[in-house]
Coordinates of C-alpha atoms and ligand atoms in Angstrom, one line a residue:
X7 CA -7.0 19.9 -57.3
X8 CA -4.5 18.3 -59.6
X9 CA -5.6 16.1 -62.4
X10 CA -5.8 12.5 -61.2
X11 CA -3.4 9.9 -62.6
X12 CA -5.4 7.4 -64.6
X13 CA -6.1 5.0 -61.8
X14 CA -6.9 7.5 -59.0
X15 CA -10.6 7.9 -58.2
X16 CA -11.6 11.2 -56.5
X17 CA -14.0 10.6 -53.7
X18 CA -16.6 13.3 -53.5
X19 CA -18.7 13.0 -50.4
X20 CA -22.2 14.6 -50.4
X21 CA -23.5 13.4 -47.0
X22 CA -23.9 17.0 -45.9
X23 CA -25.9 18.0 -49.0
X24 CA -27.6 15.1 -50.8
X25 CA -27.5 13.1 -47.5
X26 CA -29.1 15.8 -45.6
X27 CA -32.0 15.8 -48.2
X28 CA -33.2 12.5 -46.7
X29 CA -36.4 13.4 -44.9
X30 CA -35.6 13.8 -41.2
X31 CA -31.8 13.6 -41.5
X32 CA -31.3 17.3 -40.6
X33 CA -28.0 18.2 -38.9
X34 CA -27.1 21.4 -37.1
X35 CA -23.9 23.4 -37.8
X36 CA -21.9 21.8 -35.0
X37 CA -22.8 18.3 -36.3
X38 CA -22.0 19.2 -39.9
X39 CA -18.6 20.4 -38.8
X40 CA -17.9 17.2 -36.8
X41 CA -18.9 15.1 -39.9
X42 CA -16.8 17.3 -42.2
X43 CA -13.7 16.9 -39.9
X44 CA -14.2 13.2 -39.9
X45 CA -14.5 13.2 -43.7
X46 CA -11.3 15.1 -44.0
X47 CA -9.5 12.7 -41.6
X48 CA -10.8 9.8 -43.8
X49 CA -9.0 11.4 -46.8
X50 CA -12.2 12.4 -48.7
X51 CA -11.1 14.6 -51.7
X52 CA -14.1 16.8 -52.1
X53 CA -16.8 17.6 -49.4
X54 CA -20.0 19.0 -50.7
X55 CA -21.0 21.0 -47.6
X56 CA -24.4 22.3 -48.7
X57 CA -26.5 24.4 -51.1
X58 CA -25.8 27.9 -50.0
X59 CA -28.8 29.6 -51.7
X60 CA -31.2 27.1 -50.2
X61 CA -31.2 28.5 -46.7
X62 CA -29.2 30.6 -44.3
X63 CA -28.3 27.4 -42.5
X64 CA -26.8 25.9 -45.6
X65 CA -24.9 29.1 -46.4
X66 CA -23.4 29.1 -42.9
X67 CA -22.6 25.3 -43.1
X68 CA -20.6 25.8 -46.4
X69 CA -18.8 28.8 -44.9
X70 CA -17.9 27.2 -41.6
X71 CA -16.9 23.9 -43.1
X72 CA -14.7 25.9 -45.5
X73 CA -13.1 27.6 -42.6
X74 CA -12.4 24.5 -40.6
X75 CA -11.4 22.0 -43.3
X76 CA -8.0 22.8 -44.9
X77 CA -7.1 19.8 -47.0
X78 CA -10.2 18.7 -48.8
X79 CA -11.9 20.8 -51.5
X80 CA -15.2 22.3 -50.3
X81 CA -18.0 22.3 -52.8
X82 CA -21.2 24.4 -52.7
X83 CA -24.1 23.4 -54.9
X84 CA -26.1 25.8 -57.0
X85 CA -28.7 25.9 -59.7
X86 CA -27.9 27.7 -63.0
X87 CA -29.0 31.0 -61.4
X88 CA -26.9 34.0 -61.0
X89 CA -28.0 34.5 -57.3
X90 CA -27.3 30.8 -56.4
X91 CA -23.8 31.0 -57.9
X92 CA -23.0 34.3 -56.2
X93 CA -24.2 32.9 -52.9
X94 CA -22.0 29.8 -53.3
X95 CA -19.0 32.0 -54.2
X96 CA -19.6 34.1 -51.1
X97 CA -20.0 31.1 -48.8
X98 CA -16.8 29.5 -50.2
X99 CA -14.6 32.6 -49.8
X100 CA -12.7 31.4 -46.7
X101 CA -12.1 27.8 -48.0
X102 CA -8.6 26.8 -48.9
X103 CA -9.9 24.9 -51.9
X104 CA -13.2 26.0 -53.4
X105 CA -15.5 24.4 -55.9
X106 CA -18.7 25.7 -57.3
X107 CA -21.0 22.9 -58.4
X108 CA -23.7 24.0 -60.7
X109 CA -26.4 21.9 -62.3
X110 CA -29.4 22.0 -64.6
X111 CA -31.7 19.2 -65.9
X112 CA -31.0 17.9 -69.4
X113 CA -33.6 15.1 -69.9
X114 CA -36.6 15.7 -72.2
X115 CA -38.9 15.1 -69.3
X116 CA -37.2 17.5 -66.9
X117 CA -36.7 20.2 -69.5
X118 CA -40.4 20.1 -70.5
X119 CA -42.2 19.7 -67.2
X120 CA -39.8 20.8 -64.5
X121 CA -37.8 23.6 -66.2
X122 CA -40.3 24.4 -68.9
X123 CA -37.4 25.4 -71.1
X124 CA -36.4 24.6 -74.7
X125 CA -33.2 22.7 -75.2
X126 CA -31.4 25.7 -76.7
X127 CA -32.3 27.8 -73.7
X128 CA -30.8 25.0 -71.4
X129 CA -27.6 25.1 -73.4
X130 CA -27.4 28.9 -73.0
X131 CA -28.0 28.5 -69.3
X132 CA -25.1 26.0 -69.1
X133 CA -22.8 28.5 -70.8
X134 CA -23.9 31.4 -68.6
X135 CA -23.8 29.5 -65.3
X136 CA -20.5 27.8 -65.9
X137 CA -18.9 31.0 -67.2
X138 CA -20.1 33.0 -64.2
X139 CA -18.9 30.3 -61.8
X140 CA -15.5 30.4 -63.5
X141 CA -15.3 34.1 -62.9
X142 CA -15.4 33.3 -59.2
X143 CA -13.3 30.1 -58.8
X144 CA -11.1 27.9 -60.9
X145 CA -12.6 24.6 -59.9
X146 CA -16.1 24.3 -61.4
X147 CA -18.2 21.2 -61.6
X148 CA -21.2 21.0 -63.9
X149 CA -23.9 18.4 -63.5
X150 CA -26.5 17.2 -66.0
X151 CA -29.4 16.5 -63.7
X152 CA -31.3 13.4 -64.9
X153 CA -28.3 12.8 -67.1
X154 CA -28.9 9.0 -67.4
X155 CA -32.3 9.7 -69.1
X156 CA -30.9 12.4 -71.5
X157 CA -30.6 11.9 -75.2
X158 CA -27.0 11.1 -76.0
X159 CA -26.4 13.7 -78.7
X160 CA -28.0 16.5 -76.6
X161 CA -26.0 15.4 -73.5
X162 CA -22.8 15.6 -75.5
X163 CA -23.7 19.1 -76.7
X164 CA -24.4 20.2 -73.1
X165 CA -21.1 18.7 -71.9
X166 CA -19.2 20.3 -74.7
X167 CA -20.7 23.7 -73.8
X168 CA -19.8 23.2 -70.1
X169 CA -16.2 22.3 -70.9
X170 CA -15.9 25.3 -73.3
X171 CA -17.2 27.6 -70.6
X172 CA -14.6 26.3 -68.2
X173 CA -16.0 23.3 -66.3
X174 CA -13.2 21.2 -64.8
X175 CA -15.5 18.3 -63.7
X176 CA -18.4 16.9 -65.6
X177 CA -20.9 14.9 -63.6
X178 CA -23.5 12.7 -65.3
X179 CA -25.9 11.7 -62.5
X180 CA -28.4 8.9 -62.4
X181 CA -30.7 11.2 -60.5
X182 CA -33.7 8.9 -60.3
X183 CA -31.8 5.6 -59.8
X184 CA -33.0 4.2 -63.2
X185 CA -29.9 3.1 -64.9
X186 CA -28.4 -0.4 -64.9
X187 CA -24.6 -1.0 -64.7
X188 CA -23.8 -2.0 -68.3
X189 CA -25.9 0.8 -69.7
X190 CA -24.6 3.5 -67.4
X191 CA -20.9 2.5 -67.9
X192 CA -21.5 2.6 -71.6
X193 CA -23.1 6.0 -71.3
X194 CA -20.1 7.5 -69.5
X195 CA -17.8 6.0 -72.1
X196 CA -19.9 7.2 -75.0
X197 CA -20.1 10.8 -73.7
X198 CA -16.3 10.9 -73.2
X199 CA -15.7 9.5 -76.7
X200 CA -18.2 11.6 -78.6
X201 CA -17.6 15.0 -76.9
X202 CA -14.9 17.2 -78.3
X203 CA -12.3 18.2 -75.6
X204 CA -13.7 15.7 -73.1
X205 CA -10.1 15.0 -71.9
X206 CA -10.0 18.5 -70.5
X207 CA -12.4 17.6 -67.7
X208 CA -12.7 14.8 -65.1
X209 CA -15.9 12.8 -65.5
X210 CA -17.9 12.1 -62.4
X211 CA -20.7 9.7 -61.4
X212 CA -23.5 10.4 -59.0
X213 CA -25.9 7.5 -58.6
X214 CA -29.1 7.1 -56.6
X215 CA -30.2 3.7 -55.2
X216 CA -33.9 3.4 -56.2
X217 CA -33.2 0.0 -57.7
X218 CA -30.4 -0.9 -55.3
X219 CA -27.9 -0.4 -58.1
X220 CA -26.1 2.8 -57.0
X221 CA -22.8 1.2 -56.1
X222 CA -22.8 -1.1 -59.1
X223 CA -23.6 1.7 -61.5
X224 CA -20.9 3.9 -59.9
X225 CA -18.3 1.2 -60.4
X226 CA -19.5 0.7 -64.0
X227 CA -19.1 4.4 -64.5
X228 CA -15.5 4.2 -63.3
X229 CA -14.8 1.4 -65.7
X230 CA -16.3 3.6 -68.4
X231 CA -13.7 6.3 -67.6
X232 CA -15.2 8.4 -64.7
X233 CA -12.5 9.4 -62.2
X234 CA -14.8 10.9 -59.5
X235 CA -17.5 9.1 -57.5
X236 CA -20.1 11.1 -55.6
X237 CA -21.3 9.2 -52.6
X238 CA -22.4 9.4 -49.0
X239 CA -21.6 7.7 -45.7
X240 CA -24.1 4.8 -45.1
X241 CA -25.6 5.6 -48.5
X242 CA -27.7 8.4 -46.9
X243 CA -29.6 10.5 -49.5
X244 CA -32.8 11.4 -51.3
X245 CA -35.4 8.6 -51.4
X246 CA -33.5 5.3 -51.4
X247 CA -30.2 7.2 -50.9
X248 CA -26.9 7.6 -52.8
X249 CA -24.1 5.2 -53.5
X250 CA -22.5 4.3 -50.2
X251 CA -18.9 5.6 -49.8
X252 CA -17.8 2.7 -47.7
X253 CA -19.1 0.2 -50.3
X254 CA -17.4 2.0 -53.2
X255 CA -14.1 2.3 -51.4
X256 CA -14.0 -1.3 -50.1
X257 CA -15.1 -2.7 -53.4
X258 CA -12.2 -0.9 -55.1
X259 CA -9.8 -2.0 -52.4
X260 CA -10.9 -5.6 -52.1
X261 CA -11.3 -6.2 -55.9
X262 CA -8.2 -4.3 -57.0
X263 CA -7.5 -7.3 -59.2
X264 CA -10.6 -6.6 -61.3
X265 CA -11.0 -2.9 -60.6
X266 CA -7.5 -1.4 -60.8
X267 CA -8.3 2.0 -59.3
X268 CA -7.2 3.7 -56.1
X269 CA -8.8 6.1 -53.7
X270 CA -7.1 8.2 -51.0
X271 CA -9.5 6.9 -48.2
X272 CA -8.0 5.6 -45.0
X273 CA -10.4 2.7 -44.8
X274 CA -9.8 2.2 -41.0
X275 CA -11.8 5.3 -40.4
X276 CA -15.0 3.9 -42.1
X277 CA -16.7 2.4 -39.0
X278 CA -16.2 5.5 -37.0
X279 CA -17.6 7.7 -39.7
X280 CA -20.6 5.4 -40.2
X281 CA -21.4 5.5 -36.5
X282 CA -21.1 9.2 -36.3
X283 CA -23.5 9.8 -39.2
X284 CA -25.9 7.3 -37.9
X285 CA -26.0 8.8 -34.4
X286 CA -26.3 12.3 -35.6
X287 CA -29.1 11.7 -38.1
X288 CA -30.9 9.0 -36.2
X289 CA -30.8 6.8 -39.3
X290 CA -29.9 3.3 -37.9
X291 CA -27.7 1.2 -40.1
X292 CA -29.5 -2.1 -41.0
X293 CA -27.7 -5.1 -39.4
X294 CA -27.0 -6.7 -42.8
X295 CA -25.7 -3.6 -44.5
X296 CA -22.5 -4.2 -46.4
X297 CA -19.3 -3.1 -44.7
X298 CA -20.8 -1.2 -41.7
X299 CA -23.8 -3.3 -40.6
X300 CA -23.6 -5.0 -37.2
X301 CA -23.5 -8.4 -38.9
X302 CA -21.2 -7.5 -41.7
X303 CA -18.4 -9.5 -40.0
X304 CA -20.4 -11.9 -37.9
X305 CA -20.3 -15.6 -38.6
X306 CA -23.3 -17.4 -37.1
X307 CA -23.6 -20.8 -38.8
X308 CA -21.5 -23.7 -37.5
X309 CA -20.0 -24.5 -40.9
X310 CA -18.9 -20.9 -41.4
X311 CA -17.5 -20.7 -37.8
X312 CA -15.6 -23.9 -38.4
X313 CA -14.1 -22.5 -41.6
X314 CA -13.2 -19.2 -40.0
X315 CA -11.3 -21.0 -37.2
X316 CA -9.3 -22.9 -39.8
X317 CA -8.6 -19.9 -42.0
X318 CA -10.3 -16.5 -41.9
X319 CA -10.1 -16.2 -45.7
X320 CA -12.7 -19.0 -46.0
X321 CA -15.6 -16.7 -45.4
X322 CA -14.0 -13.3 -45.0
X323 CA -13.0 -11.3 -48.1
X324 CA -11.8 -8.3 -46.0
X325 CA -10.7 -8.0 -42.4
X326 CA -12.8 -6.2 -39.8
X327 CA -9.7 -4.2 -38.9
X328 CA -9.4 -2.9 -42.5
X329 CA -12.7 -0.9 -41.9
X330 CA -11.7 0.0 -38.3
X331 CA -13.6 -2.6 -36.4
X332 CA -11.5 -4.0 -33.6
X333 CA -11.8 -7.7 -32.8
X334 CA -11.1 -7.3 -29.1
X335 CA -13.8 -4.9 -28.1
X336 CA -13.4 -5.3 -24.3
X337 CA -11.4 -2.3 -23.2
X338 CA -12.1 -0.5 -20.0
X339 CA -13.5 -1.2 -16.6
X340 CA -14.1 0.5 -13.3
X341 CA -10.5 0.5 -12.3
X342 CA -9.4 2.4 -15.4
X343 CA -8.1 5.9 -14.5
X344 CA -8.3 9.3 -16.2
X345 CA -5.1 8.8 -18.2
X346 CA -6.3 5.5 -19.6
X347 CA -9.6 7.1 -20.4
X348 CA -7.9 10.0 -22.3
X349 CA -5.8 7.5 -24.2
X350 CA -8.9 5.6 -25.1
X351 CA -10.6 8.8 -26.4
X352 CA -7.6 9.4 -28.6
X353 CA -7.6 5.9 -29.9
X354 CA -11.3 6.3 -30.8
X355 CA -10.6 9.6 -32.6
X356 CA -11.9 12.1 -30.0
X357 CA -8.7 14.1 -29.8
X358 CA -10.1 17.6 -29.8
X359 CA -12.4 17.4 -26.8
X360 CA -12.1 20.3 -24.3
X361 CA -11.2 19.6 -20.6
X362 CA -14.7 20.1 -19.3
X363 CA -16.2 17.7 -21.8
X364 CA -13.6 15.1 -21.0
X365 CA -14.1 15.5 -17.2
X366 CA -17.9 15.1 -17.6
X367 CA -17.5 12.1 -19.9
X368 CA -15.0 10.5 -17.4
X369 CA -17.5 11.0 -14.6
X370 CA -20.2 9.3 -16.7
X371 CA -17.8 6.5 -17.7
X372 CA -17.1 5.8 -14.0
X373 CA -20.8 5.8 -13.2
X374 CA -21.4 3.4 -16.1
X375 CA -18.5 1.2 -15.1
X376 CA -20.0 0.9 -11.6
X377 CA -23.3 -0.3 -13.1
X378 CA -22.1 -2.3 -16.0
X379 CA -19.5 -5.1 -15.8
X380 CA -17.8 -4.6 -19.2
X381 CA -17.4 -1.3 -20.8
X382 CA -16.9 -1.6 -24.6
X383 CA -15.6 0.9 -27.1
X384 CA -19.2 1.2 -28.3
X385 CA -20.3 2.3 -24.8
X386 CA -17.7 5.0 -24.7
X387 CA -18.5 6.2 -28.2
X388 CA -22.2 6.4 -27.2
X389 CA -21.3 8.4 -24.0
X390 CA -19.2 10.8 -25.9
X391 CA -21.8 11.4 -28.6
X392 CA -24.2 12.1 -25.7
X393 CA -21.7 14.7 -24.3
X394 CA -20.1 16.6 -27.1
X395 CA -21.3 20.1 -27.5
X396 CA -23.9 19.9 -24.7
X397 CA -22.1 21.9 -22.0
X398 CA -23.9 25.1 -22.9
X399 CA -27.4 23.6 -23.4
X400 CA -30.1 25.8 -22.0
X401 CA -32.0 22.9 -20.4
X402 CA -29.7 20.4 -18.6
X403 CA -30.6 17.0 -17.2
X404 CA -30.0 16.6 -13.4
X405 CA -32.0 13.5 -12.3
X406 CA -34.9 11.3 -13.1
X407 CA -37.0 8.9 -11.0
X408 CA -39.7 6.8 -12.8
X409 CA -42.4 4.5 -11.5
X410 CA -43.2 2.0 -14.2
X411 CA -44.9 -1.5 -14.4
X412 CA -48.3 -3.0 -14.7
X413 CA -49.8 -1.4 -11.6
X414 CA -50.1 2.3 -12.6
X415 CA -50.2 5.1 -12.6
X416 CA -46.8 5.4 -14.2
X417 CA -45.2 8.7 -13.3
X418 CA -41.9 10.5 -13.5
X419 CA -40.1 12.9 -11.2
X420 CA -37.7 15.1 -13.2
X421 CA -35.1 17.6 -12.1
X422 CA -33.4 19.9 -14.6
X423 CA -31.7 23.3 -14.7
X424 CA -32.9 25.9 -17.1
X425 CA -30.5 28.6 -18.2
X426 CA -28.1 27.5 -15.4
X427 CA -30.8 27.8 -12.7
X428 CA -32.1 24.9 -10.7
X429 CA -35.8 24.2 -11.2
X430 CA -37.8 22.5 -8.4
X431 CA -38.5 18.8 -9.4
X432 CA -41.8 18.2 -11.3
X433 CA -44.0 15.1 -11.1
X434 CA -45.9 14.1 -14.2
X435 CA -48.1 11.2 -15.1
X436 CA -48.4 9.5 -18.5
X437 CA -49.7 6.6 -20.5
X438 CA -46.6 4.5 -19.8
X439 CA -43.2 5.6 -18.4
X440 CA -41.8 7.2 -21.6
X441 CA -45.0 9.3 -21.9
X442 CA -44.6 10.3 -18.3
X443 CA -41.0 11.4 -18.8
X444 CA -41.9 13.4 -21.9
X445 CA -44.9 15.0 -20.2
X446 CA -42.6 16.0 -17.3
X447 CA -40.3 17.8 -19.8
X448 CA -43.3 19.6 -21.2
X449 CA -44.3 20.6 -17.7
X450 CA -40.9 22.0 -16.8
X451 CA -40.5 23.7 -20.2
X452 CA -43.8 24.1 -22.1
X453 CA -43.5 23.9 -25.9
X454 CA -45.5 22.9 -28.9
X455 CA -42.9 20.7 -30.8
X456 CA -44.3 17.4 -32.1
X457 CA -42.6 14.1 -31.6
X458 CA -41.9 12.5 -35.0
X459 CA -39.6 9.7 -34.0
X460 CA -38.8 7.8 -30.9
X461 CA -36.2 5.0 -31.5
X462 CA -34.2 2.8 -29.1
X463 CA -31.3 0.6 -29.9
X464 CA -29.0 -1.4 -27.7
X465 CA -25.3 -0.2 -28.0
X466 CA -23.9 -3.6 -27.2
X467 CA -25.3 -7.1 -26.3
X468 CA -26.5 -8.1 -22.9
X469 CA -29.4 -6.9 -20.6
X470 CA -27.1 -4.4 -19.0
X471 CA -26.3 -2.8 -22.4
X472 CA -26.7 1.0 -22.7
X473 CA -29.7 2.1 -24.6
X474 CA -29.1 4.7 -27.3
X475 CA -32.3 6.7 -27.9
X476 CA -33.1 9.0 -30.8
X477 CA -35.9 11.5 -30.6
X478 CA -37.0 13.6 -33.6
X479 CA -39.0 16.8 -32.9
X480 CA -40.7 19.0 -35.4
X481 CA -41.7 22.6 -34.9
X482 CA -42.8 25.0 -37.6
X483 CA -41.6 22.7 -40.4
X484 CA -38.1 22.4 -38.9
X485 CA -37.0 19.0 -37.6
X486 CA -34.2 18.2 -35.2
X487 CA -32.7 14.9 -33.9
X488 CA -31.6 14.4 -30.3
X489 CA -29.6 11.5 -28.9
X490 CA -29.2 10.1 -25.4
X491 CA -27.3 7.1 -24.0
X492 CA -27.5 5.5 -20.6
X493 CA -27.8 2.1 -19.1
X494 CA -31.3 3.1 -18.1
X495 CA -33.6 3.4 -21.2
X496 CA -35.8 6.1 -19.5
X497 CA -32.8 8.3 -18.7
X498 CA -31.6 7.9 -22.3
X499 CA -35.0 8.8 -23.5
X500 CA -35.1 11.9 -21.3
X501 CA -31.6 13.0 -22.4
X502 CA -32.5 12.4 -26.1
X503 CA -35.7 14.5 -25.8
X504 CA -33.8 17.3 -24.0
X505 CA -31.1 17.2 -26.6
X506 CA -33.6 17.7 -29.4
X507 CA -35.4 20.4 -27.5
X508 CA -32.2 22.3 -26.9
X509 CA -31.5 22.1 -30.6
X510 CA -34.9 23.5 -31.4
X511 CA -34.3 26.4 -29.0
X512 CA -31.0 27.3 -30.9
X513 CA -32.9 27.0 -34.2
X514 CA -35.6 29.3 -33.0
X515 CA -33.0 31.9 -32.0
X516 CA -31.3 31.6 -35.4
X517 CA -34.5 32.0 -37.4
X518 CA -35.6 35.1 -35.4
X519 CA -35.6 38.1 -37.9
X520 CA -32.6 39.8 -36.3
X521 CA -30.5 36.7 -36.6
X522 CA -31.4 36.1 -40.2
X523 CA -30.3 39.6 -41.3
X524 CA -27.1 39.4 -39.2
Ligands
LIG601 O1 -29.1 13.5 -58.1 C1 -28.8 14.5 -58.7 O2 -28.9 14.7 -59.9 C2 -28.1 15.6 -57.9 C3 -27.5 16.7 -58.6 C4 -27.9 18.0 -58.1 C5 -26.0 16.5 -58.7 O3 -28.1 15.5 -56.7
LIG602 ZN1 -28.4 13.4 -56.0

C-alpha cells in the first residue's frame, strides 16, 4: 500500500476478526467470503480476515478471503509468537496484498497480570515479532494492546522499537474503551511527536465502545495524526463493540468542513453491507442506530415533517441516498418477469448468483408476490439471503402445516428431504406452534444441539410483512446462526432452524480428525 497523502484515511475493517469475537456472532467460511467481497466493493483498504493461529476455521478464512479479494490488503492477526506469525504468513500466501498484524500488551496492568513479563522482555518480543513478520511480508502492522493505558515514555520506546524492526503501521488501541476523545487525540499526537522516526509509519486507531466513545475517540485520533481507522460494520465487536465504520465514514464525509480527511469508501454501499452483516450474525441493528438504524432517516413529528417538506436540509444532514437507502422502496409485483427480477438483483448488488439460485429465488419471489400486495427491496434481499448457498444443504425444507391457536394441542406436520431423499412427513406436538415445529425437526433429524437464540423481526411494515427469523444453535461449544424469511412466521422459523442445523452438520464434518489434518 502506498503512503497516504496527508488527508487520506485508510479504512481497516475488522468485522471478520474483532467483529466475530462478539459472543454468538460466528460466521462460516462462505459468509465471511460474502462479507469480504462486499467490503472490497465498498472500497475498504484493509480487511482483517481472521487470526490464523486461533483455529483452523480462522486460518482457512484468511487464506480463502486472500484468494478471492484482489484489491484490498488482507491482514492476519497474530500474537508476538513465532508460530502465530508463521501461521499468518502461510495463510496470507495467496493474497495479492498481504499484511501481518502482530500485537502485544504494553500497559503495566496487562504486562504484570496477563503476560507476566517485564517491560524489557516485552520490548524484546516486539523486536523479535516485527522482525520475523518483516521476513515474510513487507507490510507489517504492530499494535500496542491496551495502548491507551500505557505509560507514554514506555509506549514511545515500544513504538520506536517496532518501527526500527520494520513495522509500517503502528496501531495504538483503546482496547478497553476507557479513553476520552481529547485525551486519546493528544496521546496519538504525543507518541508521533516524541518517537524518533515516527514519520516512517502510518499511525492507526482502534477504539472499543465501552463508554460509547469509540467513534469520537477514533476521530480525535485522526485529528491527532492517525491516518488509519480500525472499525467494523454496525460497530460489531468484543463487548460493546468497535467503532462503527459507517459512522466514521459518514462523519468524515458530512463534516468535511471541520474534519478535512477523505476515505475511499463508496458510501452508497453502506446500507447493503449493514444488512448483510446483521442478517449473517443475527445481531439486529437498533432502530435508532446512527446511519443504518431503521429510524435514522425517519421523521415522525409534525414539526419535523413540515420542515422536511419545505426543505430536506432543515432536519436532514445527509441524504438517505448517500448511504444507499432508496426513497422509493416499492419496486416489484406479481406481474414482474424474470428479466426484471434479474435486473433488480443486479441493482441490489447480487450479481454473482448462479442460475439455479436465481431460478429458485424467482420462484419464491412469485410465490411471495401472490401472497403479498407490495414486494419491496427489503423483501427481495431477505429472500435472497434465505437462498444463497443453500442449494446443497443436507436437509432441505419441502412443506409445513401447523395447527396453532388457543385450543390445543398445537402440532406441526413437516416434510423435508435428507441427503436428497424424500422423508415421509412427520407429525409433532409442542408447547406452542414454534415448539411443535422445532420438535418436528428433531424428530425427522435427531440431534443434541441447544437453541440459544430465537429472534423474529418484520422485514417491512404491514401485517403481511415477511418475518425474518434468526435461530442460534450450540453444539460442543460451537455456535451457528441460521436465517429464514417468509410471509409465514412459522415457515421462516422452520427454515431458520434448518439453516442453522445444516451449518452445524458442515461444522461437524470439518472438525472430524481427518478434516483437521487435511
Ligand atoms: O482491541 C485491541 O486491542 C485489539 C488488538 C488485537 C488490535 O483488538
Ligand atoms: Zn479490538
